[in-house]
Amino acid sequence: MPVGILRLRHVLVLLVLLSGLCSTSSGGTKSMGSVPDLQQLMYTTIDSYPCVRLLSLSGEVGCANPGRDKVVSPIVKLDDTTQLTRPSAVLLSVDQLDGFFKRISNDADFSGNVFGALVESESPSQNSILGFSPADKFPQAIFAPYQNSSYEWNPLGSGILQNVHQFPLFLLSENSSSSVHKLSTVNEKSKKDYTAHVAEFDLVMQTTKSETRDTQTCLEGRSCLPLGGYRESYMRTDLLVHRELSPRVNSVLSSLPPINVSQTGKRKPIILTITSMDSASFFRDKNLGAESPISGLIAMLAAVDALSHLDSLVDANRQLVFLAFTGEAWGYLGSRRFLLELDLQSDYVGGLDDSSIEMVLEIGSVGKAGGQGVSSATNETMDAFLRAKDTLDSQKIEISYASASNPGIPPSSLMSFLKKNPATSGIVLEDFDSTFSNKFYHSHLDGLSNINASSITAAASLVARTLFILATNTSNLSNSAVSTISANISLVEELMGCLLTCDPGLSCHLVQNYIVPRTVCPSHYVGVMLGAPSSNPGPGFVDDISRFIWNFLAEKTSVSGKNSLSACGKNCSKDGVCIRSETNPSGGTCVLSTTRYVPAYSTRLMIENDFWKLLPGNSSDPMGMVDPVWTESNWDTIGLRVYTVQDSMFDHFVLLGGIAITLLAYLMIVTSRAFIEKALKRD
């Protein structure tokens, strides 16, 4: 047979194969015109939230791949009878998590085959879950201003948030949960088949690759960043999730009325009202903290709004200052840094000094129905609370001292103030007495359904009236403006929708009235510090939630005066700030307000030549001496996807079968060729 004819036939066969790959079958199979098309058919990217690697001075916590490579394992649904006989990606529900980690600790055979874990999302009602809190039973006990660190403020706390897990772990979204559950069911029913659905985990941490296993070594090796002032977010691509630079999260300070920074002489004593704006979660970006602490943040914003309508505060005997801290869930970073900036008299706290703070009122978790408890109250402040409560009879508020059996104040920012100065007069307002009422403390389940607007509104009204009584020394409540002070429940409900949901989330009208948000779904994770903070950062360097709170407080605490409510231009007056600069086409409005960003990061850190450096402990900073100095590992990509693989035994059969067919074909070709050549010779 001529050689040219043989080559032509080979080309025809190749063309037929290619056309078969690129064509669409009669059954409607999706065409594959490129490698990405083929990948989309083979791999399914799973929408999920990772547990990531954090580090402290004493070591690691959180989750990561155990080595430098991706982890691939078949998906196995966990139940009471599950026995793992090979490396597996375990699928489990939230209420199985505590038992899962206990079994890992006690069963070496089981733990040796856990190569990854996938946690199914629960429905928003959460009624079937008795409670889930990954935090300790006494969160951040090392910072307590008293000795009894074994007290259980959080009885449901499992402590897994502070443990190290040497395998990848992801929380699935609601949609992904049902999809992955179906795959695990298929795996269960087809144990004897030659195929399996597997999960591929890409959760390789830089600290793992560089063997920098604590804060000091990872900062020196530049494989991590300290928790504090910049938030990291995720940028989703077709298959993977990449870490990207995102703006910082700052504490926000504001005074009502504004403080005259240039004033000399004796200043008014200050009533400092504080709350927190960050939470913690086992899963990094599924972090709402509705009851703890965002209910307190919303109550403070509503209280400021209620007080902002009163002109009489300008002549009050005491100065009201409001401060929303960030970083409190990871070593009270915001409150400790604020107190240090007070000592340094930096630009962040101009017009304030430590000696002027007469009392501290902290608004904690107030999102549950029921009475409000007050911890560590002085006679004057408790009297003001009780008098304010008497003016709110229609809201049926109950208020009382905390139980005498408590060891002291609950975990709160006030601990920072008491550690620095034990004589500090302080109050913590909570919706519990001896133990947390929040059964989802520091959990991804602490969402909107865990709080109610009426409780937050009642707390906001109580705080607003109490602050008015304390600031003005009002004795005759019947003839005062106190009865007109009430929090707006519509504002509370709108804030709950903006700060605790994705619909409307940060795209809500209230937020868009002040800023142009970059994201829709809120997350109250503190984030990490990327560089040195600034006393006057531009909008591009501050995250959405901090910018919204700053603009909201700046407007509510501003006063009318010369050059107020004018266009910003290049700069406001010395005591002015520019609000709505992102939403106002003319560049914003200049108002007279003392509203500032305050950084939040460990007092044990400083930045030197653009890199973070750990400072030695200082005996004058008792909280710094026990500070874990939390950092977060760097990473290249984070991703989770599923696909189908064949059993290796089946691959061996296919290989042997292919070899046999090839040999058989070769023998047939040789035999046929000899027969044809013999026939041609006869012709």
mmCIF file of N, CA, C and O in Angstrom, residues 430-511:
data_model
loop_
_atom_site.group_PDB
_atom_site.id
_atom_site.type_symbol
_atom_site.label_atom_id
_atom_site.label_comp_id
_atom_site.label_asym_id
_atom_site.label_seq_id
_atom_site.Cartn_x
_atom_site.Cartn_y
_atom_site.Cartn_z
ATOM 1 N N GLU A 430 -25.150 44.700 79.993
ATOM 2 C CA GLU A 430 -25.312 43.438 79.281
ATOM 3 C C GLU A 430 -26.744 42.930 79.447
ATOM 4 O O GLU A 430 -27.474 43.366 80.347
ATOM 5 N N ASP A 431 -27.139 41.971 78.589
ATOM 6 C CA ASP A 431 -28.463 41.364 78.727
ATOM 7 C C ASP A 431 -28.389 40.021 79.450
ATOM 8 O O ASP A 431 -29.272 39.173 79.296
ATOM 9 N N PHE A 432 -27.316 39.798 80.219
ATOM 10 C CA PHE A 432 -27.185 38.575 81.007
ATOM 11 C C PHE A 432 -26.617 38.934 82.368
ATOM 12 O O PHE A 432 -26.178 40.062 82.601
ATOM 13 N N ASP A 433 -26.613 37.966 83.264
ATOM 14 C CA ASP A 433 -26.081 38.193 84.603
ATOM 15 C C ASP A 433 -24.808 37.379 84.818
ATOM 16 O O ASP A 433 -23.702 37.887 84.655
ATOM 17 N N SER A 434 -24.951 36.105 85.132
ATOM 18 C CA SER A 434 -23.793 35.299 85.512
ATOM 19 C C SER A 434 -23.152 34.550 84.349
ATOM 20 O O SER A 434 -21.985 34.191 84.424
ATOM 21 N N THR A 435 -23.916 34.281 83.289
ATOM 22 C CA THR A 435 -23.382 33.592 82.110
ATOM 23 C C THR A 435 -23.966 34.220 80.853
ATOM 24 O O THR A 435 -25.046 34.810 80.880
ATOM 25 N N PHE A 436 -23.256 34.078 79.745
ATOM 26 C CA PHE A 436 -23.700 34.644 78.474
ATOM 27 C C PHE A 436 -25.089 34.111 78.115
ATOM 28 O O PHE A 436 -25.353 32.905 78.210
ATOM 29 N N SER A 437 -25.955 35.010 77.656
ATOM 30 C CA SER A 437 -27.245 34.587 77.107
ATOM 31 C C SER A 437 -27.106 34.177 75.648
ATOM 32 O O SER A 437 -27.990 33.527 75.089
ATOM 33 N N ASN A 438 -25.977 34.540 75.038
ATOM 34 C CA ASN A 438 -25.727 34.238 73.633
ATOM 35 C C ASN A 438 -25.180 32.816 73.494
ATOM 36 O O ASN A 438 -24.022 32.554 73.809
ATOM 37 N N LYS A 439 -26.003 31.893 72.990
ATOM 38 C CA LYS A 439 -25.558 30.499 72.851
ATOM 39 C C LYS A 439 -24.722 30.284 71.594
ATOM 40 O O LYS A 439 -24.252 29.169 71.346
ATOM 41 N N PHE A 440 -24.519 31.349 70.809
ATOM 42 C CA PHE A 440 -23.681 31.264 69.612
ATOM 43 C C PHE A 440 -22.525 32.260 69.677
ATOM 44 O O PHE A 440 -22.114 32.818 68.668
ATOM 45 N N TYR A 441 -21.990 32.494 70.869
ATOM 46 C CA TYR A 441 -20.924 33.474 71.065
ATOM 47 C C TYR A 441 -19.705 33.142 70.190
ATOM 48 O O TYR A 441 -19.204 32.022 70.184
ATOM 49 N N HIS A 442 -19.236 34.134 69.445
ATOM 50 C CA HIS A 442 -18.094 33.992 68.531
ATOM 51 C C HIS A 442 -18.291 32.817 67.566
ATOM 52 O O HIS A 442 -17.353 32.066 67.290
ATOM 53 N N SER A 443 -19.490 32.716 67.054
ATOM 54 C CA SER A 443 -19.819 31.658 66.106
ATOM 55 C C SER A 443 -20.419 32.275 64.853
ATOM 56 O O SER A 443 -21.022 33.362 64.899
ATOM 57 N N HIS A 444 -20.295 31.566 63.721
ATOM 58 C CA HIS A 444 -20.905 32.037 62.474
ATOM 59 C C HIS A 444 -22.430 32.016 62.553
ATOM 60 O O HIS A 444 -23.104 32.603 61.695
ATOM 61 N N LEU A 445 -22.984 31.363 63.575
ATOM 62 C CA LEU A 445 -24.432 31.299 63.742
ATOM 63 C C LEU A 445 -25.001 32.499 64.489
ATOM 64 O O LEU A 445 -26.219 32.614 64.616
ATOM 65 N N ASP A 446 -24.136 33.382 64.971
ATOM 66 C CA ASP A 446 -24.598 34.588 65.678
ATOM 67 C C ASP A 446 -25.021 35.621 64.635
ATOM 68 O O ASP A 446 -24.317 36.591 64.367
ATOM 69 N N GLY A 447 -26.197 35.387 64.051
ATOM 70 C CA GLY A 447 -26.691 36.231 62.972
ATOM 71 C C GLY A 447 -27.930 37.003 63.366
ATOM 72 O O GLY A 447 -28.291 37.113 64.541
ATOM 73 N N LEU A 448 -28.620 37.523 62.363
ATOM 74 C CA LEU A 448 -29.755 38.422 62.577
ATOM 75 C C LEU A 448 -30.848 37.780 63.418
ATOM 76 O O LEU A 448 -31.476 38.449 64.247
ATOM 77 N N SER A 449 -31.090 36.475 63.225
ATOM 78 C CA SER A 449 -32.170 35.812 63.951
ATOM 79 C C SER A 449 -31.858 35.634 65.434
ATOM 80 O O SER A 449 -32.726 35.212 66.205
ATOM 81 N N ASN A 450 -30.647 35.977 65.850
ATOM 82 C CA ASN A 450 -30.236 35.790 67.247
ATOM 83 C C ASN A 450 -30.506 37.018 68.108
ATOM 84 O O ASN A 450 -30.209 37.009 69.301
ATOM 85 N N ILE A 451 -31.041 38.082 67.508
ATOM 86 C CA ILE A 451 -31.315 39.319 68.255
ATOM 87 C C ILE A 451 -32.689 39.845 67.854
ATOM 88 O O ILE A 451 -33.288 39.395 66.883
ATOM 89 N N ASN A 452 -33.181 40.824 68.628
ATOM 90 C CA ASN A 452 -34.432 41.478 68.241
ATOM 91 C C ASN A 452 -34.303 42.985 68.404
ATOM 92 O O ASN A 452 -33.599 43.486 69.292
ATOM 93 N N ALA A 453 -34.977 43.713 67.538
ATOM 94 C CA ALA A 453 -34.850 45.166 67.464
ATOM 95 C C ALA A 453 -35.395 45.852 68.711
ATOM 96 O O ALA A 453 -34.860 46.889 69.143
ATOM 97 N N SER A 454 -36.459 45.310 69.304
ATOM 98 C CA SER A 454 -37.064 45.980 70.462
ATOM 99 C C SER A 454 -36.111 46.008 71.651
ATOM 100 O O SER A 454 -36.055 47.001 72.393
ATOM 101 N N SER A 455 -35.343 44.931 71.845
ATOM 102 C CA SER A 455 -34.384 44.894 72.946
ATOM 103 C C SER A 455 -33.271 45.925 72.734
ATOM 104 O O SER A 455 -32.880 46.635 73.673
ATOM 105 N N ILE A 456 -32.765 46.018 71.510
ATOM 106 C CA ILE A 456 -31.708 46.990 71.220
ATOM 107 C C ILE A 456 -32.235 48.411 71.367
ATOM 108 O O ILE A 456 -31.553 49.292 71.917
ATOM 109 N N THR A 457 -33.452 48.655 70.906
ATOM 110 C CA THR A 457 -34.043 49.994 71.010
ATOM 111 C C THR A 457 -34.230 50.397 72.465
ATOM 112 O O THR A 457 -33.948 51.542 72.850
ATOM 113 N N ALA A 458 -34.703 49.454 73.294
ATOM 114 C CA ALA A 458 -34.874 49.749 74.722
ATOM 115 C C ALA A 458 -33.537 50.076 75.373
ATOM 116 O O ALA A 458 -33.432 51.030 76.170
ATOM 117 N N ALA A 459 -32.499 49.302 75.044
ATOM 118 C CA ALA A 459 -31.168 49.563 75.600
ATOM 119 C C ALA A 459 -30.650 50.923 75.140
ATOM 120 O O ALA A 459 -30.051 51.670 75.928
ATOM 121 N N ALA A 460 -30.876 51.265 73.873
ATOM 122 C CA ALA A 460 -30.413 52.555 73.342
ATOM 123 C C ALA A 460 -31.113 53.716 74.042
ATOM 124 O O ALA A 460 -30.479 54.727 74.386
ATOM 125 N N SER A 461 -32.410 53.589 74.248
ATOM 126 C CA SER A 461 -33.147 54.648 74.951
ATOM 127 C C SER A 461 -32.667 54.793 76.383
ATOM 128 O O SER A 461 -32.497 55.911 76.902
ATOM 129 N N LEU A 462 -32.443 53.666 77.046
ATOM 130 C CA LEU A 462 -31.952 53.683 78.424
ATOM 131 C C LEU A 462 -30.585 54.364 78.505
ATOM 132 O O LEU A 462 -30.346 55.216 79.375
ATOM 133 N N VAL A 463 -29.679 54.010 77.599
ATOM 134 C CA VAL A 463 -28.341 54.602 77.598
ATOM 135 C C VAL A 463 -28.416 56.098 77.306
ATOM 136 O O VAL A 463 -27.754 56.908 77.979
ATOM 137 N N ALA A 464 -29.208 56.481 76.323
ATOM 138 C CA ALA A 464 -29.309 57.895 75.947
ATOM 139 C C ALA A 464 -29.822 58.738 77.111
ATOM 140 O O ALA A 464 -29.280 59.819 77.411
ATOM 141 N N ARG A 465 -30.854 58.265 77.779
ATOM 142 C CA ARG A 465 -31.406 59.041 78.905
ATOM 143 C C ARG A 465 -30.439 59.067 80.095
ATOM 144 O O ARG A 465 -30.312 60.091 80.776
ATOM 145 N N THR A 466 -29.771 57.948 80.329
ATOM 146 C CA THR A 466 -28.788 57.912 81.418
ATOM 147 C C THR A 466 -27.660 58.893 81.154
ATOM 148 O O THR A 466 -27.236 59.630 82.063
ATOM 149 N N LEU A 467 -27.153 58.922 79.938
ATOM 150 C CA LEU A 467 -26.077 59.846 79.594
ATOM 151 C C LEU A 467 -26.525 61.292 79.724
ATOM 152 O O LEU A 467 -25.753 62.157 80.180
ATOM 153 N N PHE A 468 -27.757 61.577 79.346
ATOM 154 C CA PHE A 468 -28.268 62.948 79.483
ATOM 155 C C PHE A 468 -28.334 63.355 80.950
ATOM 156 O O PHE A 468 -27.932 64.467 81.320
ATOM 157 N N ILE A 469 -28.824 62.440 81.799
ATOM 158 C CA ILE A 469 -28.919 62.747 83.235
ATOM 159 C C ILE A 469 -27.532 62.976 83.828
ATOM 160 O O ILE A 469 -27.318 63.921 84.603
ATOM 161 N N LEU A 470 -26.566 62.141 83.467
ATOM 162 C CA LEU A 470 -25.208 62.286 83.995
ATOM 163 C C LEU A 470 -24.522 63.533 83.468
ATOM 164 O O LEU A 470 -23.783 64.213 84.201
ATOM 165 N N ALA A 471 -24.734 63.857 82.190
ATOM 166 C CA ALA A 471 -24.046 65.000 81.592
ATOM 167 C C ALA A 471 -24.587 66.330 82.093
ATOM 168 O O ALA A 471 -23.836 67.300 82.254
ATOM 169 N N THR A 472 -25.894 66.393 82.347
ATOM 170 C CA THR A 472 -26.519 67.669 82.721
ATOM 171 C C THR A 472 -26.787 67.795 84.213
ATOM 172 O O THR A 472 -27.223 68.868 84.670
ATOM 173 N N ASN A 473 -26.536 66.711 84.980
ATOM 174 C CA ASN A 473 -26.862 66.710 86.413
ATOM 175 C C ASN A 473 -28.328 67.054 86.661
ATOM 176 O O ASN A 473 -28.678 67.762 87.615
ATOM 177 N N THR A 474 -29.191 66.566 85.807
ATOM 178 C CA THR A 474 -30.615 66.866 85.917
ATOM 179 C C THR A 474 -31.204 66.174 87.145
ATOM 180 O O THR A 474 -31.007 64.981 87.350
ATOM 181 N N SER A 475 -31.918 66.950 87.961
ATOM 182 C CA SER A 475 -32.541 66.374 89.157
ATOM 183 C C SER A 475 -34.051 66.276 89.006
ATOM 184 O O SER A 475 -34.666 65.310 89.460
ATOM 185 N N ASN A 476 -34.664 67.256 88.354
ATOM 186 C CA ASN A 476 -36.119 67.263 88.172
ATOM 187 C C ASN A 476 -36.449 66.702 86.789
ATOM 188 O O ASN A 476 -36.475 67.433 85.799
ATOM 189 N N LEU A 477 -36.667 65.398 86.714
ATOM 190 C CA LEU A 477 -36.879 64.757 85.422
ATOM 191 C C LEU A 477 -38.212 65.135 84.800
ATOM 192 O O LEU A 477 -38.356 65.110 83.577
ATOM 193 N N SER A 478 -39.203 65.496 85.619
ATOM 194 C CA SER A 478 -40.521 65.813 85.079
ATOM 195 C C SER A 478 -40.506 67.087 84.245
ATOM 196 O O SER A 478 -41.308 67.245 83.327
ATOM 197 N N ASN A 479 -39.596 67.994 84.553
ATOM 198 C CA ASN A 479 -39.540 69.257 83.818
ATOM 199 C C ASN A 479 -38.344 69.338 82.876
ATOM 200 O O ASN A 479 -37.967 70.415 82.432
ATOM 201 N N SER A 480 -37.715 68.208 82.604
ATOM 202 C CA SER A 480 -36.529 68.222 81.752
ATOM 203 C C SER A 480 -36.849 67.624 80.386
ATOM 204 O O SER A 480 -37.937 67.106 80.142
ATOM 205 N N ALA A 481 -35.839 67.667 79.514
ATOM 206 C CA ALA A 481 -36.005 67.141 78.158
ATOM 207 C C ALA A 481 -35.825 65.640 78.105
ATOM 208 O O ALA A 481 -35.947 65.047 77.031
ATOM 209 N N VAL A 482 -35.556 65.010 79.248
ATOM 210 C CA VAL A 482 -35.232 63.583 79.234
ATOM 211 C C VAL A 482 -36.367 62.742 78.672
ATOM 212 O O VAL A 482 -36.141 61.719 78.007
ATOM 213 N N SER A 483 -37.618 63.156 78.929
ATOM 214 C CA SER A 483 -38.755 62.366 78.464
ATOM 215 C C SER A 483 -38.891 62.376 76.952
ATOM 216 O O SER A 483 -39.612 61.541 76.387
ATOM 217 N N THR A 484 -38.231 63.303 76.286
ATOM 218 C CA THR A 484 -38.306 63.379 74.818
ATOM 219 C C THR A 484 -37.235 62.524 74.136
ATOM 220 O O THR A 484 -37.229 62.411 72.908
ATOM 221 N N ILE A 485 -36.338 61.954 74.943
ATOM 222 C CA ILE A 485 -35.227 61.183 74.373
ATOM 223 C C ILE A 485 -35.654 59.731 74.188
ATOM 224 O O ILE A 485 -35.870 59.010 75.166
ATOM 225 N N SER A 486 -35.763 59.310 72.966
ATOM 226 C CA SER A 486 -36.133 57.923 72.667
ATOM 227 C C SER A 486 -35.413 57.474 71.404
ATOM 228 O O SER A 486 -35.326 58.225 70.424
ATOM 229 N N ALA A 487 -34.913 56.259 71.443
ATOM 230 C CA ALA A 487 -34.255 55.703 70.259
ATOM 231 C C ALA A 487 -35.292 55.371 69.196
ATOM 232 O O ALA A 487 -36.429 55.005 69.497
ATOM 233 N N ASN A 488 -34.894 55.499 67.967
ATOM 234 C CA ASN A 488 -35.765 55.278 66.821
ATOM 235 C C ASN A 488 -35.686 53.808 66.404
ATOM 236 O O ASN A 488 -34.656 53.357 65.899
ATOM 237 N N ILE A 489 -36.760 53.040 66.607
ATOM 238 C CA ILE A 489 -36.723 51.615 66.286
ATOM 239 C C ILE A 489 -36.575 51.381 64.785
ATOM 240 O O ILE A 489 -35.985 50.375 64.357
ATOM 241 N N SER A 490 -37.061 52.313 63.974
ATOM 242 C CA SER A 490 -36.891 52.169 62.522
ATOM 243 C C SER A 490 -35.415 52.262 62.144
ATOM 244 O O SER A 490 -34.937 51.525 61.276
ATOM 245 N N LEU A 491 -34.689 53.161 62.813
ATOM 246 C CA LEU A 491 -33.249 53.269 62.576
ATOM 247 C C LEU A 491 -32.543 51.990 63.020
ATOM 248 O O LEU A 491 -31.653 51.487 62.324
ATOM 249 N N VAL A 492 -32.947 51.466 64.178
ATOM 250 C CA VAL A 492 -32.343 50.225 64.675
ATOM 251 C C VAL A 492 -32.551 49.090 63.677
ATOM 252 O O VAL A 492 -31.622 48.342 63.346
ATOM 253 N N GLU A 493 -33.765 48.951 63.181
ATOM 254 C CA GLU A 493 -34.061 47.885 62.221
ATOM 255 C C GLU A 493 -33.273 48.063 60.932
ATOM 256 O O GLU A 493 -32.798 47.088 60.335
ATOM 257 N N GLU A 494 -33.123 49.321 60.501
ATOM 258 C CA GLU A 494 -32.361 49.570 59.276
ATOM 259 C C GLU A 494 -30.885 49.248 59.486
ATOM 260 O O GLU A 494 -30.241 48.649 58.615
ATOM 261 N N LEU A 495 -30.334 49.609 60.630
ATOM 262 C CA LEU A 495 -28.940 49.280 60.936
ATOM 263 C C LEU A 495 -28.729 47.768 61.000
ATOM 264 O O LEU A 495 -27.695 47.255 60.553
ATOM 265 N N MET A 496 -29.692 47.052 61.538
ATOM 266 C CA MET A 496 -29.588 45.591 61.593
ATOM 267 C C MET A 496 -29.522 45.004 60.183
ATOM 268 O O MET A 496 -28.723 44.111 59.899
ATOM 269 N N GLY A 497 -30.351 45.513 59.273
ATOM 270 C CA GLY A 497 -30.327 45.033 57.896
ATOM 271 C C GLY A 497 -29.043 45.381 57.174
ATOM 272 O O GLY A 497 -28.531 44.595 56.370
ATOM 273 N N CYS A 498 -28.490 46.566 57.470
ATOM 274 C CA CYS A 498 -27.262 47.023 56.809
ATOM 275 C C CYS A 498 -26.037 46.250 57.288
ATOM 276 O O CYS A 498 -25.171 45.883 56.488
ATOM 277 N N LEU A 499 -25.934 46.022 58.601
ATOM 278 C CA LEU A 499 -24.702 45.498 59.204
ATOM 279 C C LEU A 499 -24.715 43.998 59.435
ATOM 280 O O LEU A 499 -23.674 43.429 59.786
ATOM 281 N N LEU A 500 -25.875 43.346 59.218
ATOM 282 C CA LEU A 500 -25.962 41.932 59.592
ATOM 283 C C LEU A 500 -26.547 41.036 58.515
ATOM 284 O O LEU A 500 -26.777 39.846 58.764
ATOM 285 N N THR A 501 -26.802 41.558 57.323
ATOM 286 C CA THR A 501 -27.342 40.743 56.246
ATOM 287 C C THR A 501 -26.644 41.092 54.934
ATOM 288 O O THR A 501 -25.950 42.109 54.833
ATOM 289 N N CYS A 502 -26.841 40.235 53.939
ATOM 290 C CA CYS A 502 -26.372 40.543 52.584
ATOM 291 C C CYS A 502 -27.472 41.183 51.746
ATOM 292 O O CYS A 502 -27.208 41.644 50.633
ATOM 293 N N ASP A 503 -28.686 41.178 52.254
ATOM 294 C CA ASP A 503 -29.812 41.757 51.533
ATOM 295 C C ASP A 503 -30.640 42.601 52.494
ATOM 296 O O ASP A 503 -31.402 42.056 53.291
ATOM 297 N N PRO A 504 -30.476 43.929 52.519
ATOM 298 C CA PRO A 504 -29.712 44.732 51.552
ATOM 299 C C PRO A 504 -28.210 44.819 51.843
ATOM 300 O O PRO A 504 -27.443 45.173 50.983
ATOM 301 N N GLY A 505 -27.815 44.535 53.095
ATOM 302 C CA GLY A 505 -26.396 44.652 53.427
ATOM 303 C C GLY A 505 -25.904 46.080 53.295
ATOM 304 O O GLY A 505 -26.654 47.044 53.515
ATOM 305 N N LEU A 506 -24.646 46.232 52.901
ATOM 306 C CA LEU A 506 -24.048 47.563 52.811
ATOM 307 C C LEU A 506 -24.540 48.353 51.601
ATOM 308 O O LEU A 506 -24.139 49.512 51.418
ATOM 309 N N SER A 507 -25.410 47.751 50.805
ATOM 310 C CA SER A 507 -26.041 48.501 49.714
ATOM 311 C C SER A 507 -27.327 49.168 50.172
ATOM 312 O O SER A 507 -28.057 49.737 49.356
ATOM 313 N N CYS A 508 -27.620 49.114 51.472
ATOM 314 C CA CYS A 508 -28.837 49.736 51.999
ATOM 315 C C CYS A 508 -28.782 51.253 51.829
ATOM 316 O O CYS A 508 -27.712 51.856 51.690
ATOM 317 N N HIS A 509 -29.951 51.877 51.853
ATOM 318 C CA HIS A 509 -30.044 53.326 51.623
ATOM 319 C C HIS A 509 -29.260 54.109 52.667
ATOM 320 O O HIS A 509 -28.608 55.110 52.345
ATOM 321 N N LEU A 510 -29.316 53.674 53.933
ATOM 322 C CA LEU A 510 -28.642 54.408 55.001
ATOM 323 C C LEU A 510 -27.138 54.485 54.766
ATOM 324 O O LEU A 510 -26.530 55.550 54.893
ATOM 325 N N VAL A 511 -26.522 53.368 54.430
ATOM 326 C CA VAL A 511 -25.080 53.357 54.179
ATOM 327 C C VAL A 511 -24.754 54.154 52.923
ATOM 328 O O VAL A 511 -23.807 54.964 52.903
#
